[in-house]
Coordinates of C-alpha atoms in Angstrom, one line a residue:
X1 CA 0.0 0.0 0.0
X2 CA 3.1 2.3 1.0
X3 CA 4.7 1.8 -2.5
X4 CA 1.2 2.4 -4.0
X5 CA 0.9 5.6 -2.1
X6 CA 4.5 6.9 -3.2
X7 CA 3.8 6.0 -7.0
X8 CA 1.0 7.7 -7.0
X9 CA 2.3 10.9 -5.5
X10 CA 5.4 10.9 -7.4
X11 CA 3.0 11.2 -10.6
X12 CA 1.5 13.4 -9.4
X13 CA 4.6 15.4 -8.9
X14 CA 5.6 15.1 -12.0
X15 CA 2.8 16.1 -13.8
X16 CA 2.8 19.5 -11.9
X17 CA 6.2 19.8 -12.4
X18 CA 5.3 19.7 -16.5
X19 CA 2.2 22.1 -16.0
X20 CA 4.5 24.5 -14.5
X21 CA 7.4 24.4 -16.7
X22 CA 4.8 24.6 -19.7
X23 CA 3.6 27.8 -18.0
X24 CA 7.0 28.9 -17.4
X25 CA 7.9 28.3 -21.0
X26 CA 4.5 30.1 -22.5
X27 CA 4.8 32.9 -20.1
X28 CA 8.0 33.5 -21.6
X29 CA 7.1 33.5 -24.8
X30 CA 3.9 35.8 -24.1
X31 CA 5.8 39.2 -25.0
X32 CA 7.4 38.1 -28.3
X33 CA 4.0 36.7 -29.6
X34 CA 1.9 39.7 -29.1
X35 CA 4.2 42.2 -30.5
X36 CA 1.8 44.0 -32.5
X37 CA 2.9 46.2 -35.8
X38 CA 3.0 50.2 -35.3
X39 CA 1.6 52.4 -37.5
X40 CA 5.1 54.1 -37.2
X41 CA 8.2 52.5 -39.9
X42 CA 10.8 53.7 -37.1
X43 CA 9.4 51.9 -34.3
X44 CA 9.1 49.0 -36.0
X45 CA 12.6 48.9 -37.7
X46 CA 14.1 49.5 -34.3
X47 CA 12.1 46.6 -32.3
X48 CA 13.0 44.4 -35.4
X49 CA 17.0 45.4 -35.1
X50 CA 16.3 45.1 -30.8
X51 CA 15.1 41.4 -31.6
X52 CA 17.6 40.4 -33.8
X53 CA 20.5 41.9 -32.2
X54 CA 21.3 44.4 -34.7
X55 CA 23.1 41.7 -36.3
X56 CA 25.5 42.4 -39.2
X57 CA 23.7 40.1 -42.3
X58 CA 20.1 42.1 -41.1
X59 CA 19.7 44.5 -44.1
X60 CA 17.1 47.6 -43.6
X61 CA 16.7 49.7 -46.5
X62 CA 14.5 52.5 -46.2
X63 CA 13.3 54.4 -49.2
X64 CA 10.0 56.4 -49.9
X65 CA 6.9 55.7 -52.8
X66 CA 4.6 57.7 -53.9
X67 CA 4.6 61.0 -56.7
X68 CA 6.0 63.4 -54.0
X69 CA 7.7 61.1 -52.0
X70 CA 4.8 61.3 -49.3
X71 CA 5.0 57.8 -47.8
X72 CA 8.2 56.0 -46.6
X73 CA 8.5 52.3 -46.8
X74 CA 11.2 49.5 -46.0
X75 CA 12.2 46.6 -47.0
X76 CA 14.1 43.7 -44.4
X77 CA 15.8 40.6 -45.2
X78 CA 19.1 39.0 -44.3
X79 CA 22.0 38.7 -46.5
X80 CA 22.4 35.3 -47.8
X81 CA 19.2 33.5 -47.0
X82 CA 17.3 35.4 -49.9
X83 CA 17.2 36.5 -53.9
X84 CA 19.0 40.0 -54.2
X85 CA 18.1 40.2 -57.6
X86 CA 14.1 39.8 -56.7
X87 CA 14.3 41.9 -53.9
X88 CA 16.1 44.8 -56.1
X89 CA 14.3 44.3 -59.2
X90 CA 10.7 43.2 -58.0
X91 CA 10.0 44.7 -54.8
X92 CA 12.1 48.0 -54.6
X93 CA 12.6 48.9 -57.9
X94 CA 8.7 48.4 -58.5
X95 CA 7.4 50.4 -55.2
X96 CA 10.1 53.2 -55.7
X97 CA 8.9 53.8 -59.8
X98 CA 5.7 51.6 -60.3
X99 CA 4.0 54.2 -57.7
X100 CA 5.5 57.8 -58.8
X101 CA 2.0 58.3 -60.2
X102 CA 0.0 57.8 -57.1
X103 CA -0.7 61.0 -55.8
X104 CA -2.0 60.9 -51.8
X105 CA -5.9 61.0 -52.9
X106 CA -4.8 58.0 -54.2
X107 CA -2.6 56.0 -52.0
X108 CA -4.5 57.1 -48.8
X109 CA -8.2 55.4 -50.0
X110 CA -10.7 53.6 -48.0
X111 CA -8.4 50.6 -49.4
X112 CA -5.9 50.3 -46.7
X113 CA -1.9 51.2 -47.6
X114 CA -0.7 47.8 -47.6
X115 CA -3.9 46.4 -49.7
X116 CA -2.3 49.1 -52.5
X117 CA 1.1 48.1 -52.5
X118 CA 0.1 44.6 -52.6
X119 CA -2.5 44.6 -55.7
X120 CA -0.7 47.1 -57.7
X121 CA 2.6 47.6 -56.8
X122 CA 4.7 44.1 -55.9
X123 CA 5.3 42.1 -58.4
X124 CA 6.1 39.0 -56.7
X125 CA 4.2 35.7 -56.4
X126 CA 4.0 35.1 -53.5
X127 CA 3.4 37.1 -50.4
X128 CA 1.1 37.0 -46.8
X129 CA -0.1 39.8 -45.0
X130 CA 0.7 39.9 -40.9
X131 CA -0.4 42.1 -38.1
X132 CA 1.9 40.3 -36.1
X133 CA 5.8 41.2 -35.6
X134 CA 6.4 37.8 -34.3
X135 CA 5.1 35.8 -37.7
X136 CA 7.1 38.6 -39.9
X137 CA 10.4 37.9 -37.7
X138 CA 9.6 34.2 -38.4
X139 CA 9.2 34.7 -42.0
X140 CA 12.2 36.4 -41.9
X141 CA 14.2 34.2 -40.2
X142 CA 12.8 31.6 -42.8
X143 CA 14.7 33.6 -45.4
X144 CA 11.5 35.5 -47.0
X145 CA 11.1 39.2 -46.4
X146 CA 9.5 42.2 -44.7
X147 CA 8.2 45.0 -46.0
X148 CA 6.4 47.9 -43.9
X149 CA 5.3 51.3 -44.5
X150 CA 4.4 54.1 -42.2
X151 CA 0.9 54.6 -41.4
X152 CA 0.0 50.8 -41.9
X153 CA -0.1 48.7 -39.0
X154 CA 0.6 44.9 -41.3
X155 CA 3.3 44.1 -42.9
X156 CA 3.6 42.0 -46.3
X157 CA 6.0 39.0 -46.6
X158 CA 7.3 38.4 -49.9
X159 CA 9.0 35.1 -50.4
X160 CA 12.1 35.8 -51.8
X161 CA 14.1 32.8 -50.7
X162 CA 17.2 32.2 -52.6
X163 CA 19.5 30.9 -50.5
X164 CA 22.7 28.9 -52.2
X165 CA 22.0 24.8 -52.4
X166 CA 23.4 22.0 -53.4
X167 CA 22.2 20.6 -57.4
X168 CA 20.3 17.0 -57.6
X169 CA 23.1 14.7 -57.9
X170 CA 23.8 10.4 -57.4
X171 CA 22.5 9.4 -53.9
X172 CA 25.9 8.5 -52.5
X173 CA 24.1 5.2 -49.9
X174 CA 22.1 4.0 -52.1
X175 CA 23.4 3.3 -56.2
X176 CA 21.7 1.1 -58.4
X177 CA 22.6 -0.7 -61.7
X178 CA 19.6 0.1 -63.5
X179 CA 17.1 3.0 -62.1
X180 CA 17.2 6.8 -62.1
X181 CA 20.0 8.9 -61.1
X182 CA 19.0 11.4 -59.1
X183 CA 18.2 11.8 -55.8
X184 CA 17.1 14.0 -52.8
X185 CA 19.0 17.5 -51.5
X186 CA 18.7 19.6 -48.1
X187 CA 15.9 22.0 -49.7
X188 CA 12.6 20.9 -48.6
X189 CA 10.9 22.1 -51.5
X190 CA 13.2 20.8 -54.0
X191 CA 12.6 17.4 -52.3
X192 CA 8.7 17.3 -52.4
X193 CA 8.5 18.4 -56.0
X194 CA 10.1 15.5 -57.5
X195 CA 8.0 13.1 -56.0
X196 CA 5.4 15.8 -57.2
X197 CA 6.8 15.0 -60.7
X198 CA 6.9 11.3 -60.5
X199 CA 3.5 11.2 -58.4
X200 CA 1.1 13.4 -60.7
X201 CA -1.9 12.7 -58.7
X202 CA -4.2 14.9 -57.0
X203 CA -5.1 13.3 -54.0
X204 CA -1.0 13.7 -53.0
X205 CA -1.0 15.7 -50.0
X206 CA 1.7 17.5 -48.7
X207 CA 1.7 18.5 -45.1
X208 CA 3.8 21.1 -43.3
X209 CA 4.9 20.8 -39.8
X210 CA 7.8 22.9 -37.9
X211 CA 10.0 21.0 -35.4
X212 CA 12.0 22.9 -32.8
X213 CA 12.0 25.9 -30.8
X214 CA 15.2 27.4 -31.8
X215 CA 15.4 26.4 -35.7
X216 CA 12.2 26.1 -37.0
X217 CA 12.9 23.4 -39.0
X218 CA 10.6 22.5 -41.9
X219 CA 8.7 19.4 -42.2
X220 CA 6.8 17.9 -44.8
X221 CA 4.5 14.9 -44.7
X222 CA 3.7 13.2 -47.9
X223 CA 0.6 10.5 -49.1
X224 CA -2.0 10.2 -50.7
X225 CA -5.4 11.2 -49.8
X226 CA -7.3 8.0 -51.0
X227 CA -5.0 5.3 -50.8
X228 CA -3.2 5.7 -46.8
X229 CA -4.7 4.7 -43.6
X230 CA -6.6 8.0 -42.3
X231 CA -5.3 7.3 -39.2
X232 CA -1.8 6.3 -39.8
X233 CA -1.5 10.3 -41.2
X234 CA -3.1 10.9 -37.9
X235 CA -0.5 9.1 -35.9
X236 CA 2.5 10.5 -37.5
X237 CA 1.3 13.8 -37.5
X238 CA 0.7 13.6 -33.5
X239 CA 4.3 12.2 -32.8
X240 CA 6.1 14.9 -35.0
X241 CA 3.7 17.5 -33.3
X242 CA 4.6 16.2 -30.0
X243 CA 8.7 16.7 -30.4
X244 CA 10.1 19.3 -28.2
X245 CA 13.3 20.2 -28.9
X246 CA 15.1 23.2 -29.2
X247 CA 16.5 21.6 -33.0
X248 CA 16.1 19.3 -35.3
X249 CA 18.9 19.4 -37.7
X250 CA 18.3 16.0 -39.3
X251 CA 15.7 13.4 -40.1
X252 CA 17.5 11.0 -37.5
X253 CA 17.0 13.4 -34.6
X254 CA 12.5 13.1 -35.9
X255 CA 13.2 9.5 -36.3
X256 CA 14.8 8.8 -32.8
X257 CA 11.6 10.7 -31.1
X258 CA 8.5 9.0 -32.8
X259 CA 10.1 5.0 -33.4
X260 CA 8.1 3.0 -31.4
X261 CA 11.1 1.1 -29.5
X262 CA 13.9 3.0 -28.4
X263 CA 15.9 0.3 -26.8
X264 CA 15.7 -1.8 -30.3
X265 CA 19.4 -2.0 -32.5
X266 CA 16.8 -2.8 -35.4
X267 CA 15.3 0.6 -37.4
X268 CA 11.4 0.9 -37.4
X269 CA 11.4 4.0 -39.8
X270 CA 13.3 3.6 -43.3
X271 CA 15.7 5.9 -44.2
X272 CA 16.4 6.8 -48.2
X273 CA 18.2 9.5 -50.4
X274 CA 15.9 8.2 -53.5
X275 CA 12.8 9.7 -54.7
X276 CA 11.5 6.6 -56.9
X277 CA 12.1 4.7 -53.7
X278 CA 10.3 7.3 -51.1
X279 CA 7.5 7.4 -54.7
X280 CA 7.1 4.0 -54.5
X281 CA 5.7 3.8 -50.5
X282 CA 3.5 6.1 -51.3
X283 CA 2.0 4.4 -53.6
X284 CA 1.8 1.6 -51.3
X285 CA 0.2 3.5 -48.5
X286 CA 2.7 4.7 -46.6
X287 CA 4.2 8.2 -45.1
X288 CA 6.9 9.7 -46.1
X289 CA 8.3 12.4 -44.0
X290 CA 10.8 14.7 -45.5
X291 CA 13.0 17.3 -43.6
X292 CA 14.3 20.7 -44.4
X293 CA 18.2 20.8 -44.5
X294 CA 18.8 17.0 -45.1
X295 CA 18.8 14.3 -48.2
X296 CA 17.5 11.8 -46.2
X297 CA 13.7 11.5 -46.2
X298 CA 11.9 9.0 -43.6
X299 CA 9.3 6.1 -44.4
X300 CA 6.5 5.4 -42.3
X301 CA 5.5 2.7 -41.0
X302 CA 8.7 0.2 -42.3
X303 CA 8.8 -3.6 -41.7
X304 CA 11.3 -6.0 -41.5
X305 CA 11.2 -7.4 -45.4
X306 CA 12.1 -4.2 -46.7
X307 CA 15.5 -3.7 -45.5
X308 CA 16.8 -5.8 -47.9
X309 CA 15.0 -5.0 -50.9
X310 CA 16.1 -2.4 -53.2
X311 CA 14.3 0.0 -55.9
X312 CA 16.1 -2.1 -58.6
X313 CA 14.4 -5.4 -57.4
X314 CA 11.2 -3.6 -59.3
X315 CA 13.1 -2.3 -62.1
X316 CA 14.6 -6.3 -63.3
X317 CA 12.8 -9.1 -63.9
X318 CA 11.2 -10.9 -60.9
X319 CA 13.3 -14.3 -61.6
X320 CA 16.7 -11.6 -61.4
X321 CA 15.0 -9.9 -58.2
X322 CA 14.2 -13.0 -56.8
X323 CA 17.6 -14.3 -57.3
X324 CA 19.0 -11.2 -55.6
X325 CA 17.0 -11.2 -52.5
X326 CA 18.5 -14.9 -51.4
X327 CA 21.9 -13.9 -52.1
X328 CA 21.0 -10.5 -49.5
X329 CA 19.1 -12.8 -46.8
X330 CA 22.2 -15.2 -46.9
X331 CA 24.5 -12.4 -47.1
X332 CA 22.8 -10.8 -44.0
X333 CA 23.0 -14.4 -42.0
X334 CA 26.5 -14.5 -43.0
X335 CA 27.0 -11.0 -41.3
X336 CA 25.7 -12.0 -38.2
X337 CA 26.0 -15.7 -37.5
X338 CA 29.5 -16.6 -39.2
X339 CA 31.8 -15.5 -36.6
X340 CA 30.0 -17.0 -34.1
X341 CA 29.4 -20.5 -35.9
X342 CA 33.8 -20.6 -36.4
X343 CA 33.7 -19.8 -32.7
X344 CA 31.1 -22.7 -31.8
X345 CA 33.0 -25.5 -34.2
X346 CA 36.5 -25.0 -33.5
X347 CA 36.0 -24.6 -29.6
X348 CA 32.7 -27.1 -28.8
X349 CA 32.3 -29.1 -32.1
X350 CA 35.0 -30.0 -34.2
X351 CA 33.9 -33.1 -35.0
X352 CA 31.1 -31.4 -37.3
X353 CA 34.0 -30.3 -39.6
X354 CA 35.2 -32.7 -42.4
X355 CA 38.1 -34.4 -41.7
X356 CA 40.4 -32.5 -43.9
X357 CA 39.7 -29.2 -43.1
X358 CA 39.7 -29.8 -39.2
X359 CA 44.0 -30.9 -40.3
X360 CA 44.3 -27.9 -42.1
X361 CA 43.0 -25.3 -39.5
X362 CA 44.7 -27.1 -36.7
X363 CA 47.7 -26.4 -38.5
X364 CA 47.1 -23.1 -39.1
X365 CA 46.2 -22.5 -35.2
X366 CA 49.2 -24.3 -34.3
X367 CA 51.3 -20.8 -33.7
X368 CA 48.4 -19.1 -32.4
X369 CA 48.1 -18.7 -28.8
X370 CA 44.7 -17.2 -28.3
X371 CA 41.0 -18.8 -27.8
X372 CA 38.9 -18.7 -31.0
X373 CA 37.1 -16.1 -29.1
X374 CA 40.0 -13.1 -28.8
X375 CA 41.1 -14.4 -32.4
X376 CA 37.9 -13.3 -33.9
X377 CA 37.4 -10.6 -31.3
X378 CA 40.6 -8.9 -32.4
X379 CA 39.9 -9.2 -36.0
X380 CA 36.5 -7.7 -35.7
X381 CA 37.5 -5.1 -33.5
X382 CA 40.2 -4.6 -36.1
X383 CA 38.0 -4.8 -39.1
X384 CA 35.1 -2.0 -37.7
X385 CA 38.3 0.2 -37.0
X386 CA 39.4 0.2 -40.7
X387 CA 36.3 0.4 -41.8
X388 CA 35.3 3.5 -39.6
X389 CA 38.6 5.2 -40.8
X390 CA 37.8 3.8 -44.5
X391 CA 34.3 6.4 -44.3
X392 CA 36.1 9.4 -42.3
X393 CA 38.9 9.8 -44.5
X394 CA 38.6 12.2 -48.0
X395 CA 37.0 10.3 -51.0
X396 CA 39.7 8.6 -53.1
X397 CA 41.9 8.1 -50.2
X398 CA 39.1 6.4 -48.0
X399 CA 38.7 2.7 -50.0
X400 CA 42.3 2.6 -50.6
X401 CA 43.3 2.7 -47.4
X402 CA 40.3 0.6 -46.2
X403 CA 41.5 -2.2 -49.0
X404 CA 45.2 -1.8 -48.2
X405 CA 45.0 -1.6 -44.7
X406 CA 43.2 -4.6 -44.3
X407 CA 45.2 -6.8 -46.8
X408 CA 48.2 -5.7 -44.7
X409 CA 46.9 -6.2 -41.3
X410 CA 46.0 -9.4 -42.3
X411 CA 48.8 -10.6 -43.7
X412 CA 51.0 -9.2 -41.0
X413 CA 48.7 -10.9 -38.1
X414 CA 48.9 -14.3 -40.1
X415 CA 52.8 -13.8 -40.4
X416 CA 53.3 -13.1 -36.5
X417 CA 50.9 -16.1 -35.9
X418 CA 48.4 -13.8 -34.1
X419 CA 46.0 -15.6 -35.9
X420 CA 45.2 -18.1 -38.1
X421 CA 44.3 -18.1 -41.9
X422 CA 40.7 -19.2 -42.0
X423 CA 40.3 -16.3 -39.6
X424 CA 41.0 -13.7 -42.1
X425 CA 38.8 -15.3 -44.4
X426 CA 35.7 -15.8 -41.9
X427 CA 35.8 -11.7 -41.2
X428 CA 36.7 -11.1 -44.8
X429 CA 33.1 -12.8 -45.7
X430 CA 31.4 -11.3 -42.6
X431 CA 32.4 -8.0 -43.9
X432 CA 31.8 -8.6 -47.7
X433 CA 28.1 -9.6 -46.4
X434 CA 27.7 -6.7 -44.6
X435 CA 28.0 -4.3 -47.1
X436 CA 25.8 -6.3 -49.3
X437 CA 22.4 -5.3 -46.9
X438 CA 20.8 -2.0 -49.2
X439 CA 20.1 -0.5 -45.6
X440 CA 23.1 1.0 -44.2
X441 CA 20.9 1.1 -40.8
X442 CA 20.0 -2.9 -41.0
X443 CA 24.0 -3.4 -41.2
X444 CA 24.7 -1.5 -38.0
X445 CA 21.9 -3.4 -36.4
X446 CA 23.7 -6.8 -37.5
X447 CA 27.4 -5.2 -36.9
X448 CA 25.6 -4.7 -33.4
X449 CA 24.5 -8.1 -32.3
X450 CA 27.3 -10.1 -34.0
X451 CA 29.7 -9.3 -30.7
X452 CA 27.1 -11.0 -28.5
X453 CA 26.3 -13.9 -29.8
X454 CA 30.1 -14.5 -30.3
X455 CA 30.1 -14.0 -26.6
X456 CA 27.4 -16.4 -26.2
X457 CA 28.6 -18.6 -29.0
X458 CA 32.1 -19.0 -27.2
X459 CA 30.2 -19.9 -23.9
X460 CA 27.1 -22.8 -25.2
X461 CA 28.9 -22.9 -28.6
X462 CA 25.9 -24.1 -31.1
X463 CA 23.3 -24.2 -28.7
X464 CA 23.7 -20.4 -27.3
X465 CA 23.9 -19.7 -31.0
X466 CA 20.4 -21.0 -31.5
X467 CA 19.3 -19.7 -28.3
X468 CA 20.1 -15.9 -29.4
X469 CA 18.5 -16.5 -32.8
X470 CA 15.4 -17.6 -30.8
X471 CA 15.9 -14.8 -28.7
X472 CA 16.0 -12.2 -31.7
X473 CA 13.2 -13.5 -33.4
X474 CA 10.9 -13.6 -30.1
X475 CA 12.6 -9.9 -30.1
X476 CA 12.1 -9.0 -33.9
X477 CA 8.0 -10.6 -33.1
X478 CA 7.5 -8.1 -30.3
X479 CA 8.5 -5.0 -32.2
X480 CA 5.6 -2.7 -34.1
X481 CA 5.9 0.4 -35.9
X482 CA 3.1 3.0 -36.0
X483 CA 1.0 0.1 -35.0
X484 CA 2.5 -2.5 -37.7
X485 CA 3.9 -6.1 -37.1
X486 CA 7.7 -5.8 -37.7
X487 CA 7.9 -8.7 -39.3
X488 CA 4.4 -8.8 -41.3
X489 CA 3.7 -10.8 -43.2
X490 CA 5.3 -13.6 -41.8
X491 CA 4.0 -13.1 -38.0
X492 CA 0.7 -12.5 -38.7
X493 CA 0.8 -14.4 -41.2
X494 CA -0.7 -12.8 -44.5
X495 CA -0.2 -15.0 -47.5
X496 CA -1.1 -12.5 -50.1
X497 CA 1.4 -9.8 -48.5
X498 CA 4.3 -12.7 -49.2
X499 CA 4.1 -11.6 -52.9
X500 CA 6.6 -9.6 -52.5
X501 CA 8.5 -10.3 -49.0
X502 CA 12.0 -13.1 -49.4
X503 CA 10.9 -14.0 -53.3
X504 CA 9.0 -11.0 -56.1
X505 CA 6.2 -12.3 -58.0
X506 CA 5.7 -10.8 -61.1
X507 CA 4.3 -7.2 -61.4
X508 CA 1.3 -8.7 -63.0
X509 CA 0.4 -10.9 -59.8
X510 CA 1.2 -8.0 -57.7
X511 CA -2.7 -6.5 -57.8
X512 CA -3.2 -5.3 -54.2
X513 CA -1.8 -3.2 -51.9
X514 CA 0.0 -4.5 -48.5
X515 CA -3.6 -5.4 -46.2
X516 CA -1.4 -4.4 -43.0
X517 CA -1.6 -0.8 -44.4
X518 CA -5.5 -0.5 -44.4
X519 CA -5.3 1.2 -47.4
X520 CA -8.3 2.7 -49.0
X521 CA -8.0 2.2 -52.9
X522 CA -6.7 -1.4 -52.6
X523 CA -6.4 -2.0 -56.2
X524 CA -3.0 -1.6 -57.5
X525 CA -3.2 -3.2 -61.2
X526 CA -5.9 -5.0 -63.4
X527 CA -3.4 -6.8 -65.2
X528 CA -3.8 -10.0 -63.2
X529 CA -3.6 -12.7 -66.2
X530 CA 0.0 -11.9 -67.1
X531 CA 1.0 -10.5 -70.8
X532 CA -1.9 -12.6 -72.2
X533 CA -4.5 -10.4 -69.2
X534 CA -6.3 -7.0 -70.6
X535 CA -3.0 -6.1 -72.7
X536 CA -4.2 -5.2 -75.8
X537 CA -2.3 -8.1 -78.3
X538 CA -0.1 -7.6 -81.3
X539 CA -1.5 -6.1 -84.5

């Protein structure tokens, strides 16, 4: 009853503790959010410069409109975050000579001042109208621009972002043989408009959030009306929503807060630089959420199965894609359980091992005076050092060194009898299957768990093997994401989901969407009798 008590006072606790720093926080923020706009241009150029700092990249430039130079106007934006050339040529240059004919009969109408300059004066797309300072500093700060006159109490913000970006080039994690080329860069809307122009479909919806305090940082989710679960859109958009942080300067830091499992080595949101691939989940049903200031878009909700599959499994024939997946799923088992199963036979079972080859690696252990276990320990160890250095080093320089370094440590720790031959080949084969998993993410999640169950493997030898298999499959069972059986369709088992999970049917038999999405237009194709179906045949 005592430990009842204290629970349920120590909740308490802590929920007023959150009420009040949520007050705290608001309360602070009261001031900034109700600055309202003056009617007077030098009061509100100096409480912009006061909020800002009077930093050096803030650019006011006053100037005045109008036939006798009766109103005075000014235009704010920061250096480097926008277009010069628009700002010049479209905003000043038109309010300083498109309005030398408005005489103040004319500019001073029952039509307010800022109603004028907007309809007849700016020629610019794209502009908003505030009577807050607050959302004209956050504009601003967004790289768009303010532009104020005296007498009016709003301000207009024109977007004039033109900040300097990176081109569409090769994702650099994720090349293909056959497929397209490019792939996603750190502008948000550069991202979302080329799965606008692979995805020409109405019912696409494009949602913006804002993550972070302190940096404001643009997010986008993307699906399709008709086809995604109603309330999967609801369920991501609650999580994202939910994120307090002062920044979010990558899609990891949204993917780390809203993954259902923290404590999992295994990724339950997909990662990807490619737009056919982030295209392609949309069209199944899925979310994709794309962030401001990184390549890397997020795919919601992800599943076991397609960590190993790759854009190009779509783009080849299904016998070639089918063929590909097995040599993956066997070069992912070779990544995690091959250590381990050397570890297991030479120190518990050598009789398993043919006859031949049990002579031949005793002879090459002979000079060795370490346990299986510290061999492959020091190897591995070795192995994830090079490879780490291999990625942090300059471009040309990295897989040289990676190649050379390991060909020489090798050598040189066969040579001082450190270890044996076979070892170098086991972890050259552990490594080589690493790097064949599509999912950079997937292979830190194997790299992870091979170290324990070499532990375990050097304690039971076969049978802890099994065990932690057993025990990551009970583990890989109980995970979810957004709601979603990790490993679907296996476990619940959905045969018509298995279409396109270890083997790929043809496109042709491929007529439904996943039925763990709850999508809402199931129907994917209506060619479901192969070549011979509803194509129209040869004249």
């Amino acid at each position: 009853m005592l430990k009842e008590f204290l629970q349920k006072r120590q909740a308490r606790v802590a929920v007023k503790l959150k009420d009040m720093l949520f007050h705290h926080i608001e309360d602070k923020m009261q001031p900034l959010n109700h600055i309202v706009i003056s009617r007077n241009l030098e009061e509100n150029t100096a409480k912009v410069r006061e909020i800002l700092g009077a930093s050096d990249d803030l650019v006011v430039r006053e100037f005045c409109v109008g036939a006798h130079e009766q109103v005075r106007a000014a235009v704010i934006y920061i250096d480097g975050l926008t277009n010069s050339e628009v700002i010049n040529n479209f905003i000043i240059k038109s309010l300083m000579f498109e309005t030398r004919d408005y005489e103040p009969n004319v500019l001073f109408t029952e039509e307010t001042l800022h109603e004028k300059f907007a309809r007849f004066a700016l020629t610019i797309g794209e502009i908003e109208t505030v009577d807050n300072l607050n959302k004209a500093i956050k504009g601003l700060l967004a790289g768009d621009g303010i532009v104020l006159m005296d007498g009016s109490d709003k301000a207009i913000i024109p977007n004039v972002k033109g900040w300097e970006k990176r081109g569409v080039e090769e994702p650099e994690s994720e090349h293909v043989v056959r497929g397209p080329r490019d792939g996603f860069s750190e502008t948000l809307r550069v991202n979302t408009a080329q799965i606008r122009r692979r995805l020409q479909d109405p019912d696409l919806r494009v949602k913006n959030l804002t993550v972070g305090r302190r940096t404001n940082t643009n997010v986008a989710l993307l699906y399709i009306e008709s086809v995604a679960d109603p309330d999967l859109v609801r369920e991501v958009e609650r999580r994202i929503r939910a994120i307090e942080i002062d920044g979010a300067l990558e899609s990891g830091y949204i993917e780390q807060f809203i993954e259902d499992s923290h404590w999992s080595p295994f990724p339950q949101l997909q990662n990807t630089e490619r737009p056919d691939k982030a295209t392609s989940n949309i069209l199944e049903g899925k979310v994709v959420i794309i962030v401001d200031g990184t390549p890397f878009a997020l795919i919601a909700p992800a599943v076991f199965t397609q960590f190993y599959q790759s854009p190009e499994d779509y783009y080849e024939r299904f016998l070639i894609a089918t063929l590909i997946r097995f040599i993956r799923i066997a070069s992912m088992v070779i990544a995690l359980l091959l250590p381990s199963l050397y570890i297991a036979f030479t120190a518990f079972h050598p009789e398993m091992i043919p006859s031949k080859l049990v002579i031949a690696m005793a002879a090459g252990r002979a000079t060795v005076p370490f346990p299986s276990i510290v061999e492959a320990l020091l190897m591995e160890i070795t192995m994830e050092i090079l490879r780490e250095a291999s990625v942090r080093l300059p471009g040309p320089i990295g897989p040289t060194i990676g190649i050379v370094g390991a060909l020489v440590v090798g050598e040189a720790a066969v040579q001082a009898g450190i270890v044996s031959p076979i070892m170098v080949i086991i972890v050259a084969l552990t490594t080589i299957g690493s790097f064949a998993s599509p999912s950079y993410s997937a292979a830190i999640a194997l790299r992870m768990l091979r170290f324990p169950i070499m532990f375990i493997a050097s304690i039971f030898g076969l049978y802890g093997i099994m065990l932690a298999v057993i025990l990551i499959v009970i583990h890989l069972c109980s995970l979810k994401s957004f709601g979603v059986p990790y490993i679907t369709p296996f476990s619940p088992r959905k045969f018509l989901d298995m279409k396109d999970s270890i083997i790929r049917v043809p496109l042709y038999w491929m007529n439904r969407r996943p039925s763990f999405l709850s999508t809402g237009d199931t129907l994917r194709t209506t060619n479901t009798a192969g070549p011979e179906g509803k194509i129209p045949p040869k004249l």
